[in-house]
Amino acid sequence: MTIVTLLTDFGTADSYVAEMKGVLLTYAPQATLVDISHEVSPGDVPAAQYILSRTWMLFPEGTIYVAVVDAGVGTDRRVLGATRFGRYFLAPDNGLLSFLSLNATFISIPVLSEAAPTFHGRDILAPAAGVLATGGSFESLGTTITDPLSSPLPIPTTDGDAVVGEVLYVDRFGTLISNISPNALKPGASIRIGGVDVGPLHRTFADVASGALVAFTGSGGTVEIAVRDGSATRLLGLGVGAEVRA
């Protein structure tokens, strides 16, 4: 039984997710469909890249990932397929798959004239996923390319003895998730964000009083800043791109 995951900015108020699932299940009625998220902010490709980059390795080989955050739908941007470590990825060529090494194999999937110019997720990506889910070959979907659009997420830099990173993502709890690995920090280093001193890394939220800021190593393996029983983004007025320094 093949797993097909879906990641979009469609939300769930409209029929768009259901239409994609209908096409997928028509092609592959035995497929297991998994919703990663449909609550990516509209057009927020970096957020979609972040979410997919931290989830894809948790699914077994053979999984098919369909990611549709696509403000350029209907333009001359390409539709991509990629394969890496026995898994398959289908997405617009807008940088969403930049977390994949260029050692991945990429293809350009043709855009058929009958496809709705505003809904390639339903009319191109979902059928392609259906082909893969029923044993069709990856190579049959398109033509090999070597120049996918690459727009990787920012990486930390150094400033003297300090490590300087930034917030990559804000989760629904208002936690500010940075790109800094705790291994890059000196023991006992104090975390600063937007000029506010948060203090050294703690283990979990409960290590500070309710309402207090806390820095810790998050489940994604990087430094995060939160407020116990609250929202760090609301308290600090900061979001994606805010400087994090230690």
Coordinates of C-alpha atoms in Angstrom, one line a residue:
M1 CA 0.0 0.0 0.0
T2 CA 1.6 3.3 -1.2
I3 CA 1.6 6.4 1.0
V4 CA 0.9 9.7 -0.7
T5 CA 1.4 12.8 1.5
L6 CA -0.1 16.2 0.7
L7 CA 1.3 19.6 1.7
T8 CA -0.5 22.7 0.5
D9 CA -1.6 26.3 1.3
F10 CA -5.2 25.5 0.3
G11 CA -6.7 25.5 3.8
T12 CA -9.8 23.3 4.4
A13 CA -12.6 25.8 3.8
D14 CA -12.8 25.1 0.1
S15 CA -13.0 22.0 -2.1
Y16 CA -9.4 22.1 -3.4
V17 CA -7.9 19.4 -1.1
A18 CA -10.9 17.1 -1.7
E19 CA -10.5 17.5 -5.5
M20 CA -6.9 16.5 -5.3
K21 CA -7.7 13.5 -3.1
G22 CA -10.6 12.5 -5.5
V23 CA -8.1 12.4 -8.4
L24 CA -5.6 10.5 -6.4
L25 CA -8.0 7.9 -5.3
T26 CA -9.4 7.5 -8.8
Y27 CA -5.9 6.6 -10.0
A28 CA -4.9 4.7 -6.8
P29 CA -7.9 3.6 -4.7
Q30 CA -5.6 1.6 -2.4
A31 CA -3.3 4.5 -1.6
T32 CA -3.0 5.8 1.9
L33 CA -3.3 9.6 1.9
V34 CA -1.6 11.6 4.6
D35 CA -2.1 15.3 5.2
I36 CA 1.1 16.9 6.3
S37 CA -0.6 20.3 6.4
H38 CA -2.9 22.5 4.4
E39 CA -2.4 25.6 6.6
V40 CA 0.8 27.0 5.0
S41 CA 0.3 30.7 4.6
P42 CA -0.7 31.4 1.0
G43 CA 2.3 31.5 -1.3
D44 CA 4.8 30.9 1.6
V45 CA 7.3 28.7 -0.3
P46 CA 10.0 28.8 2.4
A47 CA 7.5 27.7 5.1
A48 CA 6.5 24.7 2.9
Q49 CA 10.1 23.9 2.3
Y50 CA 10.8 24.0 6.0
I51 CA 7.9 21.7 6.8
L52 CA 8.6 19.2 4.1
S53 CA 12.4 19.2 4.9
R54 CA 11.7 18.1 8.5
T55 CA 9.0 15.5 7.7
W56 CA 10.0 13.6 4.7
M57 CA 12.6 11.3 6.2
L58 CA 10.1 10.1 8.8
F59 CA 8.0 8.3 6.1
P60 CA 9.1 4.9 4.6
E61 CA 10.8 4.4 1.3
G62 CA 8.3 4.5 -1.6
T63 CA 6.4 7.4 -0.1
I64 CA 5.2 10.0 -2.6
Y65 CA 5.2 13.7 -1.5
V66 CA 2.9 16.1 -3.3
A67 CA 3.6 19.7 -2.3
V68 CA 1.6 22.6 -3.8
V69 CA 2.4 26.1 -2.7
D70 CA 2.4 27.8 -6.1
A71 CA 1.7 31.5 -6.6
G72 CA 3.2 31.1 -10.1
V73 CA 0.7 28.5 -11.3
G74 CA -0.1 28.9 -14.9
T75 CA 3.1 30.8 -15.8
D76 CA 6.1 29.2 -17.5
R77 CA 7.6 27.8 -14.3
R78 CA 8.1 24.1 -14.6
V79 CA 6.4 21.3 -12.7
L80 CA 9.0 19.0 -11.0
G81 CA 9.4 15.5 -10.0
A82 CA 12.3 14.4 -7.9
T83 CA 13.5 11.1 -6.4
R84 CA 16.0 10.7 -3.5
F85 CA 16.6 7.9 -1.0
G86 CA 13.8 5.8 -2.6
R87 CA 11.1 8.5 -2.2
Y88 CA 9.4 10.7 -4.7
F89 CA 8.6 14.4 -4.7
L90 CA 6.2 16.3 -6.9
A91 CA 6.1 20.1 -6.7
P92 CA 6.2 23.4 -8.7
D93 CA 9.7 24.5 -9.7
N94 CA 9.8 27.5 -7.3
G95 CA 12.4 26.4 -4.8
L96 CA 10.1 24.3 -2.7
L97 CA 12.3 21.2 -3.2
S98 CA 15.6 23.1 -2.5
F99 CA 16.2 21.0 0.6
L100 CA 16.9 18.1 -1.6
S101 CA 20.6 17.6 -2.6
L102 CA 21.3 18.1 -6.2
N103 CA 22.3 14.4 -6.1
A104 CA 18.6 13.8 -6.4
T105 CA 17.2 13.0 -9.8
F106 CA 14.9 15.7 -11.2
I107 CA 12.5 15.7 -14.0
S108 CA 10.3 18.3 -15.7
I109 CA 6.7 17.1 -16.0
P110 CA 4.8 18.3 -19.1
V111 CA 1.9 20.7 -18.5
L112 CA -1.0 19.4 -20.7
S113 CA -3.2 22.0 -22.5
E114 CA -6.3 20.6 -20.9
A115 CA -5.0 21.3 -17.3
A116 CA -6.7 24.2 -15.6
P117 CA -4.1 27.0 -15.5
T118 CA -4.9 27.8 -11.9
F119 CA -5.0 24.2 -10.5
H120 CA -1.9 22.2 -11.5
G121 CA -2.1 20.4 -8.1
R122 CA -5.3 18.6 -9.2
D123 CA -4.7 18.3 -12.9
I124 CA -0.9 17.6 -13.1
L125 CA 0.6 16.7 -9.8
A126 CA -2.2 14.5 -8.5
P127 CA -2.3 12.4 -11.7
A128 CA 1.5 12.1 -11.6
A129 CA 1.3 10.8 -8.0
G130 CA -1.4 8.4 -9.1
V131 CA 0.9 7.0 -11.8
L132 CA 3.7 6.4 -9.3
A133 CA 1.3 5.0 -6.7
T134 CA 0.1 2.3 -9.1
G135 CA 3.6 1.2 -10.1
G136 CA 4.3 3.5 -13.0
S137 CA 7.9 4.5 -13.6
F138 CA 9.3 7.8 -12.4
E139 CA 11.1 8.3 -15.7
S140 CA 7.8 8.0 -17.7
L141 CA 6.5 11.2 -16.1
G142 CA 8.8 13.7 -17.8
T143 CA 12.3 14.7 -19.0
T144 CA 15.4 14.7 -16.9
I145 CA 16.7 18.1 -15.9
T146 CA 19.8 19.3 -14.0
D147 CA 18.8 22.9 -13.2
P148 CA 15.9 22.9 -10.8
L149 CA 15.3 26.3 -9.1
S150 CA 17.4 26.3 -6.0
S151 CA 16.4 28.7 -3.1
P152 CA 17.6 27.0 0.0
L153 CA 16.7 28.2 3.5
P154 CA 19.3 30.5 5.1
I155 CA 22.1 29.0 7.1
P156 CA 23.9 30.5 10.2
T157 CA 27.0 32.6 9.9
T158 CA 29.6 33.7 12.5
D159 CA 30.4 37.1 13.8
G160 CA 33.6 36.9 15.8
D161 CA 32.8 34.3 18.5
A162 CA 29.1 34.6 18.0
V163 CA 26.9 32.3 15.9
V164 CA 24.3 34.4 14.0
G165 CA 21.2 32.8 12.6
E166 CA 17.6 33.7 12.1
V167 CA 14.0 32.5 12.6
L168 CA 13.0 30.1 9.8
Y169 CA 9.5 29.3 10.9
V170 CA 6.8 30.2 13.5
D171 CA 4.6 27.4 14.6
R172 CA 1.0 27.6 15.7
F173 CA 2.1 28.0 19.4
G174 CA 4.0 31.1 18.5
T175 CA 7.3 29.4 18.9
L176 CA 10.2 31.0 17.0
I177 CA 12.2 28.2 15.3
S178 CA 15.7 29.1 14.3
N179 CA 18.3 27.6 11.9
I180 CA 21.0 27.3 14.6
S181 CA 22.2 23.9 15.7
P182 CA 22.8 23.6 19.4
N183 CA 26.1 21.9 18.6
A184 CA 27.3 25.2 17.2
L185 CA 27.0 26.9 20.6
K186 CA 29.5 27.3 23.3
P187 CA 28.5 25.7 26.7
G188 CA 26.3 28.1 28.6
A189 CA 26.0 30.5 25.7
S190 CA 23.1 33.0 26.1
I191 CA 20.6 33.2 23.3
R192 CA 19.5 36.6 22.1
I193 CA 16.7 37.3 19.6
G194 CA 15.9 40.8 18.3
G195 CA 18.1 42.2 21.0
V196 CA 16.3 40.4 23.8
D197 CA 18.4 38.2 26.1
V198 CA 16.6 34.8 26.5
G199 CA 19.3 33.1 28.5
P200 CA 21.0 29.7 28.0
L201 CA 19.4 26.7 26.5
H202 CA 16.9 24.8 28.7
R203 CA 15.5 21.3 28.3
T204 CA 11.8 22.1 28.0
F205 CA 9.1 24.7 28.6
A206 CA 8.6 23.7 32.2
D207 CA 12.1 24.8 33.1
V208 CA 10.9 28.4 33.4
A209 CA 7.9 30.1 35.0
S210 CA 4.7 30.6 33.2
G211 CA 4.9 33.6 30.9
A212 CA 8.7 33.5 30.7
L213 CA 10.8 33.3 27.6
V214 CA 12.7 30.0 27.2
A215 CA 15.2 28.8 24.6
F216 CA 15.6 25.1 24.0
T217 CA 16.6 22.5 21.4
G218 CA 13.4 21.8 19.6
S219 CA 12.2 18.5 18.2
G220 CA 13.5 19.5 14.7
G221 CA 17.0 19.7 16.1
T222 CA 17.5 23.5 16.2
V223 CA 17.3 26.2 18.7
E224 CA 13.8 27.5 19.4
I225 CA 12.5 30.4 21.5
A226 CA 9.1 30.1 23.2
V227 CA 7.0 31.5 26.0
R228 CA 5.8 29.0 28.5
D229 CA 1.9 29.1 28.3
G230 CA 2.1 31.9 25.8
S231 CA 3.4 33.0 22.4
A232 CA 6.9 34.2 21.7
T233 CA 6.0 35.8 18.4
R234 CA 3.2 37.8 20.1
L235 CA 5.3 38.8 23.2
L236 CA 8.3 39.9 21.2
G237 CA 6.6 41.1 18.0
L238 CA 9.1 39.0 16.0
G239 CA 8.7 36.5 13.2
V240 CA 10.5 34.8 10.3
G241 CA 13.8 36.5 9.5
A242 CA 14.4 37.8 13.1
E243 CA 18.1 37.6 14.0
V244 CA 19.0 34.9 16.6
R245 CA 22.5 35.3 18.1
A246 CA 24.5 33.2 20.6

